[in-house]
Amino acid sequence: MLEKKEYAVQCVEMIEKQLSRRGITDSSVLAAMTAVPRHEFVSEELRSDAYDDLPLRIGGGQTISQPYIVAAMTVALHLQPGDRVLEIGTGCGYHAAVLSRLAKEVFTIERRPDLASGASAKLARLGYAHAHVH
């Protein structure tokens, strides 16, 4: 198991190598992605890969998108602090957590009950009260 400090180092490398160097310059998106602990949204056995530039399995044949894709989609939204977001496909809840750092409220819909309940529990445990899973 990696120490919290190791995850912080991996997160900084993710921001620099995968996002900034590839044209993600929106400081609020970079700050949100720095603040959300991506490793908390993947299984224990995949945590050492959480900040790598690749999608990871989250169960039910689904994946958590690679960090660059999450950042690019988030930048494209041009979110303002008072915005409300509807996300289709909650997955593990990672993108909803990122979005909730930028918008007033996030409503996210997941059709797989197992993923929805897992994401809802993670978001609540990590304090993302403005992200609502349906």
Short mmCIF file of N, CA, C and O in Angstrom, two decimals:
data_model
loop_
_atom_site.label_atom_id
_atom_site.label_comp_id
_atom_site.label_asym_id
_atom_site.label_seq_id
_atom_site.Cartn_x
_atom_site.Cartn_y
_atom_site.Cartn_z
N MET A 1 0.84 -1.19 0.00
CA MET A 1 0.00 0.00 0.00
C MET A 1 0.89 1.25 0.00
O MET A 1 1.83 1.35 0.76
N LEU A 2 0.59 2.16 -0.87
CA LEU A 2 1.37 3.39 -0.94
C LEU A 2 0.98 4.34 0.18
O LEU A 2 -0.17 4.39 0.59
N GLU A 3 1.95 5.07 0.65
CA GLU A 3 1.70 6.10 1.65
C GLU A 3 0.98 7.28 1.01
O GLU A 3 1.05 7.48 -0.20
N LYS A 4 0.30 8.07 1.82
CA LYS A 4 -0.42 9.25 1.34
C LYS A 4 0.53 10.18 0.57
O LYS A 4 0.15 10.76 -0.44
N LYS A 5 1.76 10.31 1.05
CA LYS A 5 2.75 11.16 0.40
C LYS A 5 3.06 10.67 -1.02
O LYS A 5 3.23 11.46 -1.94
N GLU A 6 3.11 9.36 -1.19
CA GLU A 6 3.38 8.78 -2.51
C GLU A 6 2.26 9.13 -3.49
O GLU A 6 2.51 9.42 -4.65
N TYR A 7 1.01 9.09 -3.02
CA TYR A 7 -0.10 9.47 -3.89
C TYR A 7 0.00 10.93 -4.27
O TYR A 7 -0.29 11.30 -5.40
N ALA A 8 0.41 11.77 -3.34
CA ALA A 8 0.56 13.20 -3.63
C ALA A 8 1.61 13.42 -4.71
O ALA A 8 1.41 14.22 -5.62
N VAL A 9 2.70 12.68 -4.65
CA VAL A 9 3.75 12.79 -5.66
C VAL A 9 3.22 12.33 -7.02
O VAL A 9 3.43 12.98 -8.04
N GLN A 10 2.49 11.21 -7.03
CA GLN A 10 1.92 10.70 -8.27
C GLN A 10 0.91 11.69 -8.85
O GLN A 10 0.84 11.87 -10.07
N CYS A 11 0.14 12.34 -8.00
CA CYS A 11 -0.85 13.31 -8.45
C CYS A 11 -0.16 14.51 -9.10
O CYS A 11 -0.58 14.97 -10.17
N VAL A 12 0.89 15.02 -8.49
CA VAL A 12 1.63 16.15 -9.06
C VAL A 12 2.20 15.76 -10.42
O VAL A 12 2.12 16.54 -11.38
N GLU A 13 2.74 14.56 -10.52
CA GLU A 13 3.27 14.09 -11.81
C GLU A 13 2.16 13.97 -12.85
O GLU A 13 2.36 14.32 -14.02
N MET A 14 0.98 13.50 -12.44
CA MET A 14 -0.16 13.41 -13.35
C MET A 14 -0.51 14.80 -13.89
O MET A 14 -0.69 14.97 -15.10
N ILE A 15 -0.59 15.77 -13.01
CA ILE A 15 -0.93 17.13 -13.42
C ILE A 15 0.10 17.67 -14.40
O ILE A 15 -0.25 18.22 -15.45
N GLU A 16 1.37 17.52 -14.08
CA GLU A 16 2.43 18.07 -14.92
C GLU A 16 2.58 17.33 -16.25
O GLU A 16 2.59 17.96 -17.31
N LYS A 17 2.70 16.01 -16.19
CA LYS A 17 3.03 15.23 -17.39
C LYS A 17 1.83 14.94 -18.29
O LYS A 17 1.96 14.95 -19.51
N GLN A 18 0.70 14.64 -17.69
CA GLN A 18 -0.45 14.22 -18.50
C GLN A 18 -1.37 15.37 -18.87
O GLN A 18 -2.01 15.32 -19.92
N LEU A 19 -1.46 16.36 -18.02
CA LEU A 19 -2.43 17.43 -18.26
C LEU A 19 -1.77 18.71 -18.76
O LEU A 19 -2.05 19.14 -19.88
N SER A 20 -0.92 19.30 -17.98
CA SER A 20 -0.29 20.57 -18.37
C SER A 20 0.48 20.45 -19.68
O SER A 20 0.33 21.30 -20.56
N ARG A 21 1.27 19.42 -19.81
CA ARG A 21 2.08 19.25 -21.03
C ARG A 21 1.23 18.95 -22.26
O ARG A 21 1.69 19.08 -23.39
N ARG A 22 -0.02 18.55 -22.04
CA ARG A 22 -0.91 18.23 -23.17
C ARG A 22 -1.95 19.32 -23.39
O ARG A 22 -2.94 19.10 -24.06
N GLY A 23 -1.72 20.49 -22.80
CA GLY A 23 -2.55 21.64 -23.12
C GLY A 23 -3.68 21.96 -22.17
O GLY A 23 -4.47 22.87 -22.42
N ILE A 24 -3.79 21.24 -21.07
CA ILE A 24 -4.81 21.58 -20.07
C ILE A 24 -4.22 22.71 -19.22
O ILE A 24 -3.27 22.48 -18.46
N THR A 25 -4.76 23.91 -19.38
CA THR A 25 -4.19 25.08 -18.68
C THR A 25 -5.18 25.75 -17.74
O THR A 25 -4.79 26.66 -17.01
N ASP A 26 -6.43 25.31 -17.73
CA ASP A 26 -7.44 25.91 -16.87
C ASP A 26 -7.06 25.64 -15.41
O ASP A 26 -7.10 24.50 -14.94
N SER A 27 -6.70 26.70 -14.71
CA SER A 27 -6.19 26.54 -13.34
C SER A 27 -7.23 25.95 -12.39
O SER A 27 -6.88 25.20 -11.47
N SER A 28 -8.51 26.26 -12.59
CA SER A 28 -9.53 25.70 -11.70
C SER A 28 -9.70 24.20 -11.93
O SER A 28 -9.90 23.44 -10.97
N VAL A 29 -9.60 23.75 -13.17
CA VAL A 29 -9.68 22.31 -13.46
C VAL A 29 -8.46 21.60 -12.89
O VAL A 29 -8.57 20.54 -12.26
N LEU A 30 -7.29 22.18 -13.09
CA LEU A 30 -6.07 21.57 -12.54
C LEU A 30 -6.14 21.50 -11.02
O LEU A 30 -5.75 20.48 -10.42
N ALA A 31 -6.65 22.54 -10.39
CA ALA A 31 -6.78 22.54 -8.93
C ALA A 31 -7.77 21.48 -8.46
O ALA A 31 -7.53 20.78 -7.46
N ALA A 32 -8.89 21.34 -9.18
CA ALA A 32 -9.89 20.33 -8.81
C ALA A 32 -9.30 18.93 -8.95
O ALA A 32 -9.50 18.07 -8.07
N MET A 33 -8.57 18.70 -10.01
CA MET A 33 -7.99 17.37 -10.22
C MET A 33 -6.86 17.09 -9.23
O MET A 33 -6.62 15.94 -8.89
N THR A 34 -6.21 18.12 -8.76
CA THR A 34 -5.20 17.95 -7.72
C THR A 34 -5.86 17.62 -6.39
O THR A 34 -5.37 16.79 -5.63
N ALA A 35 -6.99 18.24 -6.13
CA ALA A 35 -7.67 18.09 -4.83
C ALA A 35 -8.40 16.76 -4.67
O ALA A 35 -8.55 16.27 -3.55
N VAL A 36 -8.88 16.18 -5.77
CA VAL A 36 -9.66 14.93 -5.66
C VAL A 36 -8.71 13.73 -5.64
O VAL A 36 -7.93 13.54 -6.56
N PRO A 37 -8.77 12.93 -4.58
CA PRO A 37 -7.88 11.77 -4.45
C PRO A 37 -8.30 10.61 -5.35
O PRO A 37 -9.08 9.74 -4.95
N ARG A 38 -7.79 10.61 -6.56
CA ARG A 38 -8.18 9.62 -7.57
C ARG A 38 -8.02 8.18 -7.05
O ARG A 38 -8.84 7.31 -7.36
N HIS A 39 -7.00 7.93 -6.24
CA HIS A 39 -6.76 6.58 -5.73
C HIS A 39 -7.92 6.06 -4.87
O HIS A 39 -8.10 4.85 -4.76
N GLU A 40 -8.70 6.96 -4.31
CA GLU A 40 -9.85 6.54 -3.49
C GLU A 40 -10.99 5.98 -4.33
O GLU A 40 -11.90 5.34 -3.81
N PHE A 41 -10.95 6.21 -5.64
CA PHE A 41 -12.04 5.80 -6.51
C PHE A 41 -11.76 4.51 -7.28
O PHE A 41 -12.55 4.11 -8.13
N VAL A 42 -10.64 3.88 -7.00
CA VAL A 42 -10.31 2.60 -7.64
C VAL A 42 -10.10 1.55 -6.55
O VAL A 42 -9.91 1.87 -5.38
N SER A 43 -10.12 0.29 -6.96
CA SER A 43 -9.94 -0.80 -5.99
C SER A 43 -8.53 -0.78 -5.41
O SER A 43 -7.60 -0.23 -6.00
N GLU A 44 -8.39 -1.39 -4.26
CA GLU A 44 -7.11 -1.44 -3.55
C GLU A 44 -5.98 -1.98 -4.44
O GLU A 44 -4.88 -1.43 -4.45
N GLU A 45 -6.27 -3.02 -5.21
CA GLU A 45 -5.22 -3.63 -6.04
C GLU A 45 -4.79 -2.75 -7.22
O GLU A 45 -3.74 -2.96 -7.80
N LEU A 46 -5.60 -1.75 -7.57
CA LEU A 46 -5.23 -0.85 -8.68
C LEU A 46 -4.77 0.53 -8.22
O LEU A 46 -4.45 1.39 -9.04
N ARG A 47 -4.71 0.75 -6.91
CA ARG A 47 -4.36 2.07 -6.40
C ARG A 47 -2.98 2.55 -6.84
O ARG A 47 -2.79 3.74 -7.06
N SER A 48 -2.03 1.66 -6.99
CA SER A 48 -0.70 2.09 -7.42
C SER A 48 -0.72 2.61 -8.86
O SER A 48 0.20 3.32 -9.27
N ASP A 49 -1.77 2.30 -9.61
CA ASP A 49 -1.91 2.76 -11.00
C ASP A 49 -2.89 3.92 -11.13
O ASP A 49 -3.16 4.39 -12.23
N ALA A 50 -3.46 4.39 -10.03
CA ALA A 50 -4.55 5.36 -10.07
C ALA A 50 -4.23 6.63 -10.83
O ALA A 50 -5.11 7.23 -11.45
N TYR A 51 -2.99 7.08 -10.80
CA TYR A 51 -2.63 8.34 -11.43
C TYR A 51 -1.94 8.14 -12.78
O TYR A 51 -1.44 9.09 -13.36
N ASP A 52 -1.94 6.91 -13.28
CA ASP A 52 -1.33 6.62 -14.59
C ASP A 52 -2.24 7.10 -15.71
O ASP A 52 -3.45 7.29 -15.53
N ASP A 53 -1.68 7.25 -16.89
CA ASP A 53 -2.39 7.76 -18.06
C ASP A 53 -3.14 6.64 -18.78
O ASP A 53 -2.86 6.33 -19.93
N LEU A 54 -4.08 6.04 -18.06
CA LEU A 54 -4.86 4.96 -18.66
C LEU A 54 -6.15 4.76 -17.89
O LEU A 54 -6.23 5.09 -16.71
N PRO A 55 -7.17 4.22 -18.57
CA PRO A 55 -8.41 3.89 -17.86
C PRO A 55 -8.18 2.65 -17.00
O PRO A 55 -7.33 1.82 -17.32
N LEU A 56 -8.90 2.55 -15.90
CA LEU A 56 -8.76 1.40 -15.01
C LEU A 56 -10.13 0.77 -14.77
O LEU A 56 -11.15 1.45 -14.72
N ARG A 57 -10.14 -0.55 -14.59
CA ARG A 57 -11.38 -1.29 -14.34
C ARG A 57 -12.00 -0.86 -13.00
O ARG A 57 -11.28 -0.71 -12.01
N ILE A 58 -13.31 -0.68 -12.99
CA ILE A 58 -14.01 -0.35 -11.75
C ILE A 58 -15.11 -1.36 -11.45
O ILE A 58 -15.83 -1.20 -10.47
N GLY A 59 -15.26 -2.36 -12.29
CA GLY A 59 -16.29 -3.38 -12.08
C GLY A 59 -17.40 -3.28 -13.10
O GLY A 59 -17.59 -2.24 -13.74
N GLY A 60 -18.09 -4.36 -13.28
CA GLY A 60 -19.22 -4.41 -14.20
C GLY A 60 -18.85 -4.10 -15.64
O GLY A 60 -19.68 -3.61 -16.40
N GLY A 61 -17.60 -4.38 -16.02
CA GLY A 61 -17.16 -4.09 -17.37
C GLY A 61 -16.95 -2.61 -17.64
O GLY A 61 -16.81 -2.20 -18.80
N GLN A 62 -16.93 -1.79 -16.61
CA GLN A 62 -16.78 -0.34 -16.75
C GLN A 62 -15.38 0.09 -16.32
O GLN A 62 -14.67 -0.64 -15.63
N THR A 63 -15.00 1.31 -16.72
CA THR A 63 -13.69 1.84 -16.36
C THR A 63 -13.81 3.28 -15.87
O THR A 63 -14.76 3.98 -16.20
N ILE A 64 -12.82 3.69 -15.10
CA ILE A 64 -12.63 5.08 -14.76
C ILE A 64 -11.78 5.65 -15.90
O ILE A 64 -10.77 5.06 -16.28
N SER A 65 -12.21 6.74 -16.48
CA SER A 65 -11.49 7.32 -17.62
C SER A 65 -10.11 7.79 -17.21
O SER A 65 -9.88 8.17 -16.07
N GLN A 66 -9.20 7.78 -18.19
CA GLN A 66 -7.84 8.27 -17.90
C GLN A 66 -7.92 9.75 -17.51
O GLN A 66 -8.83 10.47 -17.94
N PRO A 67 -6.99 10.21 -16.70
CA PRO A 67 -7.04 11.59 -16.20
C PRO A 67 -7.15 12.65 -17.29
O PRO A 67 -7.92 13.61 -17.14
N TYR A 68 -6.45 12.50 -18.38
CA TYR A 68 -6.50 13.51 -19.44
C TYR A 68 -7.92 13.67 -20.00
O TYR A 68 -8.38 14.78 -20.25
N ILE A 69 -8.61 12.57 -20.19
CA ILE A 69 -9.97 12.62 -20.72
C ILE A 69 -10.90 13.33 -19.73
O ILE A 69 -11.72 14.16 -20.13
N VAL A 70 -10.77 13.02 -18.45
CA VAL A 70 -11.58 13.69 -17.42
C VAL A 70 -11.30 15.20 -17.47
O VAL A 70 -12.23 16.01 -17.45
N ALA A 71 -10.04 15.57 -17.53
CA ALA A 71 -9.68 16.99 -17.56
C ALA A 71 -10.21 17.67 -18.82
O ALA A 71 -10.78 18.77 -18.74
N ALA A 72 -10.05 17.04 -19.97
CA ALA A 72 -10.49 17.63 -21.24
C ALA A 72 -12.01 17.83 -21.24
O ALA A 72 -12.51 18.87 -21.67
N MET A 73 -12.76 16.83 -20.77
CA MET A 73 -14.22 16.96 -20.70
C MET A 73 -14.61 18.08 -19.74
O MET A 73 -15.54 18.85 -20.02
N THR A 74 -13.91 18.19 -18.64
CA THR A 74 -14.23 19.20 -17.64
C THR A 74 -13.92 20.60 -18.16
O THR A 74 -14.73 21.52 -17.99
N VAL A 75 -12.79 20.78 -18.82
CA VAL A 75 -12.45 22.07 -19.41
C VAL A 75 -13.52 22.50 -20.41
O VAL A 75 -13.94 23.66 -20.45
N ALA A 76 -13.98 21.55 -21.22
CA ALA A 76 -14.96 21.85 -22.27
C ALA A 76 -16.28 22.39 -21.71
O ALA A 76 -17.01 23.08 -22.42
N LEU A 77 -16.56 22.12 -20.45
CA LEU A 77 -17.81 22.57 -19.84
C LEU A 77 -17.80 24.06 -19.47
O LEU A 77 -18.87 24.65 -19.30
N HIS A 78 -16.63 24.64 -19.29
CA HIS A 78 -16.53 26.05 -18.89
C HIS A 78 -17.42 26.35 -17.68
O HIS A 78 -18.21 27.28 -17.67
N LEU A 79 -17.27 25.53 -16.64
CA LEU A 79 -18.13 25.65 -15.46
C LEU A 79 -17.88 26.92 -14.68
O LEU A 79 -16.75 27.39 -14.56
N GLN A 80 -18.97 27.43 -14.11
CA GLN A 80 -18.94 28.58 -13.21
C GLN A 80 -19.40 28.09 -11.84
O GLN A 80 -20.17 27.13 -11.75
N PRO A 81 -18.98 28.75 -10.76
CA PRO A 81 -19.31 28.29 -9.40
C PRO A 81 -20.80 28.09 -9.13
O PRO A 81 -21.17 27.24 -8.32
N GLY A 82 -21.68 28.81 -9.78
CA GLY A 82 -23.12 28.67 -9.54
C GLY A 82 -23.80 27.64 -10.41
O GLY A 82 -25.01 27.42 -10.29
N ASP A 83 -23.06 26.98 -11.30
CA ASP A 83 -23.66 26.02 -12.24
C ASP A 83 -24.11 24.74 -11.55
O ASP A 83 -23.56 24.33 -10.53
N ARG A 84 -25.13 24.13 -12.17
CA ARG A 84 -25.59 22.80 -11.79
C ARG A 84 -25.32 21.89 -12.97
O ARG A 84 -25.59 22.25 -14.11
N VAL A 85 -24.79 20.69 -12.70
CA VAL A 85 -24.35 19.77 -13.76
C VAL A 85 -25.15 18.49 -13.68
O VAL A 85 -25.40 17.97 -12.60
N LEU A 86 -25.51 17.97 -14.86
CA LEU A 86 -26.10 16.64 -14.97
C LEU A 86 -25.08 15.76 -15.67
O LEU A 86 -24.69 16.04 -16.81
N GLU A 87 -24.65 14.73 -15.00
CA GLU A 87 -23.69 13.77 -15.56
C GLU A 87 -24.42 12.45 -15.79
O GLU A 87 -25.11 11.96 -14.90
N ILE A 88 -24.25 11.89 -16.96
CA ILE A 88 -24.84 10.59 -17.27
C ILE A 88 -23.71 9.57 -17.25
O ILE A 88 -22.75 9.68 -18.01
N GLY A 89 -23.83 8.58 -16.37
CA GLY A 89 -22.80 7.56 -16.25
C GLY A 89 -21.85 7.87 -15.10
O GLY A 89 -20.73 8.31 -15.31
N THR A 90 -22.29 7.66 -13.89
CA THR A 90 -21.51 7.97 -12.70
C THR A 90 -20.25 7.15 -12.59
O THR A 90 -19.20 7.66 -12.18
N GLY A 91 -20.35 5.87 -12.94
CA GLY A 91 -19.20 4.98 -12.76
C GLY A 91 -18.81 4.91 -11.30
O GLY A 91 -19.64 4.65 -10.43
N CYS A 92 -17.55 5.21 -11.01
CA CYS A 92 -17.07 5.16 -9.63
C CYS A 92 -17.26 6.48 -8.89
O CYS A 92 -17.00 6.56 -7.69
N GLY A 93 -17.67 7.53 -9.59
CA GLY A 93 -17.91 8.82 -8.96
C GLY A 93 -16.78 9.81 -9.05
O GLY A 93 -16.91 10.95 -8.60
N TYR A 94 -15.66 9.41 -9.64
CA TYR A 94 -14.49 10.31 -9.71
C TYR A 94 -14.80 11.61 -10.46
O TYR A 94 -14.51 12.70 -9.95
N HIS A 95 -15.37 11.53 -11.63
CA HIS A 95 -15.64 12.75 -12.40
C HIS A 95 -16.67 13.62 -11.68
O HIS A 95 -16.55 14.85 -11.67
N ALA A 96 -17.63 13.01 -11.03
CA ALA A 96 -18.60 13.78 -10.25
C ALA A 96 -17.90 14.55 -9.14
O ALA A 96 -18.24 15.70 -8.85
N ALA A 97 -16.91 13.93 -8.50
CA ALA A 97 -16.14 14.61 -7.45
C ALA A 97 -15.39 15.80 -8.02
O ALA A 97 -15.39 16.89 -7.44
N VAL A 98 -14.75 15.61 -9.17
CA VAL A 98 -14.03 16.71 -9.82
C VAL A 98 -15.01 17.84 -10.17
O VAL A 98 -14.76 19.01 -9.86
N LEU A 99 -16.13 17.48 -10.78
CA LEU A 99 -17.14 18.47 -11.16
C LEU A 99 -17.67 19.23 -9.95
O LEU A 99 -17.91 20.44 -10.01
N SER A 100 -17.85 18.53 -8.83
CA SER A 100 -18.41 19.17 -7.64
C SER A 100 -17.46 20.19 -7.02
O SER A 100 -17.88 21.03 -6.24
N ARG A 101 -16.19 20.14 -7.38
CA ARG A 101 -15.24 21.16 -6.91
C ARG A 101 -15.37 22.45 -7.71
O ARG A 101 -14.85 23.49 -7.31
N LEU A 102 -16.06 22.37 -8.85
CA LEU A 102 -16.16 23.51 -9.76
C LEU A 102 -17.56 24.09 -9.89
O LEU A 102 -17.73 25.23 -10.30
N ALA A 103 -18.56 23.29 -9.58
CA ALA A 103 -19.96 23.69 -9.76
C ALA A 103 -20.69 23.68 -8.42
O ALA A 103 -20.22 23.07 -7.45
N LYS A 104 -21.82 24.32 -8.39
CA LYS A 104 -22.63 24.39 -7.18
C LYS A 104 -23.17 23.01 -6.79
O LYS A 104 -23.17 22.63 -5.63
N GLU A 105 -23.68 22.27 -7.80
CA GLU A 105 -24.25 20.96 -7.57
C GLU A 105 -24.03 20.07 -8.77
O GLU A 105 -24.04 20.54 -9.91
N VAL A 106 -23.88 18.77 -8.49
CA VAL A 106 -23.74 17.77 -9.55
C VAL A 106 -24.78 16.69 -9.30
O VAL A 106 -24.88 16.14 -8.21
N PHE A 107 -25.58 16.42 -10.32
CA PHE A 107 -26.54 15.33 -10.30
C PHE A 107 -26.01 14.31 -11.29
O PHE A 107 -25.82 14.61 -12.47
N THR A 108 -25.74 13.12 -10.81
CA THR A 108 -25.13 12.10 -11.66
C THR A 108 -26.00 10.85 -11.65
O THR A 108 -26.52 10.45 -10.61
N ILE A 109 -26.17 10.26 -12.82
CA ILE A 109 -27.06 9.12 -12.99
C ILE A 109 -26.25 7.90 -13.41
O ILE A 109 -25.44 7.97 -14.34
N GLU A 110 -26.49 6.79 -12.72
CA GLU A 110 -25.82 5.52 -13.04
C GLU A 110 -26.87 4.42 -13.11
O GLU A 110 -27.66 4.27 -12.19
N ARG A 111 -26.88 3.68 -14.20
CA ARG A 111 -27.90 2.63 -14.39
C ARG A 111 -27.55 1.34 -13.67
O ARG A 111 -28.42 0.51 -13.40
N ARG A 112 -26.29 1.14 -13.33
CA ARG A 112 -25.88 -0.08 -12.62
C ARG A 112 -25.97 0.16 -11.12
O ARG A 112 -25.20 0.96 -10.58
N PRO A 113 -26.88 -0.53 -10.43
CA PRO A 113 -27.06 -0.29 -9.00
C PRO A 113 -25.79 -0.47 -8.17
O PRO A 113 -25.56 0.28 -7.22
N ASP A 114 -24.97 -1.46 -8.51
CA ASP A 114 -23.74 -1.69 -7.74
C ASP A 114 -22.78 -0.51 -7.86
O ASP A 114 -22.19 -0.06 -6.86
N LEU A 115 -22.63 0.04 -9.05
CA LEU A 115 -21.76 1.20 -9.24
C LEU A 115 -22.36 2.44 -8.58
O LEU A 115 -21.65 3.23 -7.95
N ALA A 116 -23.67 2.61 -8.71
CA ALA A 116 -24.33 3.77 -8.12
C ALA A 116 -24.17 3.78 -6.60
O ALA A 116 -23.81 4.81 -6.01
N SER A 117 -24.41 2.65 -5.96
CA SER A 117 -24.30 2.62 -4.51
C SER A 117 -22.85 2.79 -4.05
O SER A 117 -22.58 3.49 -3.07
N GLY A 118 -21.91 2.20 -4.79
CA GLY A 118 -20.49 2.37 -4.45
C GLY A 118 -20.05 3.81 -4.61
O GLY A 118 -19.36 4.35 -3.74
N ALA A 119 -20.45 4.44 -5.70
CA ALA A 119 -20.07 5.84 -5.94
C ALA A 119 -20.70 6.75 -4.89
O ALA A 119 -20.04 7.65 -4.36
N SER A 120 -21.95 6.51 -4.58
CA SER A 120 -22.65 7.33 -3.59
C SER A 120 -21.95 7.24 -2.24
O SER A 120 -21.73 8.27 -1.57
N ALA A 121 -21.58 6.04 -1.85
CA ALA A 121 -20.90 5.84 -0.56
C ALA A 121 -19.53 6.53 -0.55
O ALA A 121 -19.16 7.17 0.43
N LYS A 122 -18.79 6.39 -1.64
CA LYS A 122 -17.46 7.04 -1.71
C LYS A 122 -17.57 8.55 -1.67
O LYS A 122 -16.81 9.22 -0.95
N LEU A 123 -18.48 9.09 -2.44
CA LEU A 123 -18.65 10.54 -2.47
C LEU A 123 -19.05 11.07 -1.09
O LEU A 123 -18.52 12.09 -0.64
N ALA A 124 -19.93 10.36 -0.41
CA ALA A 124 -20.35 10.77 0.93
C ALA A 124 -19.18 10.67 1.92
O ALA A 124 -18.92 11.59 2.69
N ARG A 125 -18.46 9.55 1.86
CA ARG A 125 -17.34 9.32 2.78
C ARG A 125 -16.25 10.38 2.60
O ARG A 125 -15.63 10.82 3.57
N LEU A 126 -16.05 10.81 1.36
CA LEU A 126 -14.99 11.79 1.07
C LEU A 126 -15.46 13.24 1.20
O LEU A 126 -14.68 14.16 0.99
N GLY A 127 -16.74 13.44 1.51
CA GLY A 127 -17.23 14.77 1.77
C GLY A 127 -17.73 15.55 0.57
O GLY A 127 -17.85 16.78 0.63
N TYR A 128 -18.08 14.88 -0.50
CA TYR A 128 -18.61 15.56 -1.69
C TYR A 128 -20.13 15.62 -1.60
O TYR A 128 -20.86 14.97 -2.34
N ALA A 129 -20.61 16.44 -0.69
CA ALA A 129 -22.04 16.54 -0.40
C ALA A 129 -22.85 17.16 -1.53
O ALA A 129 -24.06 16.99 -1.59
N HIS A 130 -22.19 17.85 -2.45
CA HIS A 130 -22.90 18.51 -3.55
C HIS A 130 -23.00 17.62 -4.80
O HIS A 130 -23.46 18.07 -5.84
N ALA A 131 -22.54 16.37 -4.67
CA ALA A 131 -22.66 15.40 -5.77
C ALA A 131 -23.72 14.38 -5.36
O ALA A 131 -23.57 13.68 -4.36
N HIS A 132 -24.79 14.30 -6.14
CA HIS A 132 -25.93 13.45 -5.83
C HIS A 132 -26.05 12.34 -6.87
O HIS A 132 -26.22 12.62 -8.05
N VAL A 133 -25.97 11.11 -6.42
CA VAL A 133 -26.04 9.95 -7.32
C VAL A 133 -27.46 9.43 -7.37
O VAL A 133 -28.12 9.23 -6.35
N HIS A 134 -27.95 9.22 -8.59
CA HIS A 134 -29.30 8.68 -8.82
C HIS A 134 -29.19 7.46 -9.71
O HIS A 134 -28.36 7.40 -10.57
#
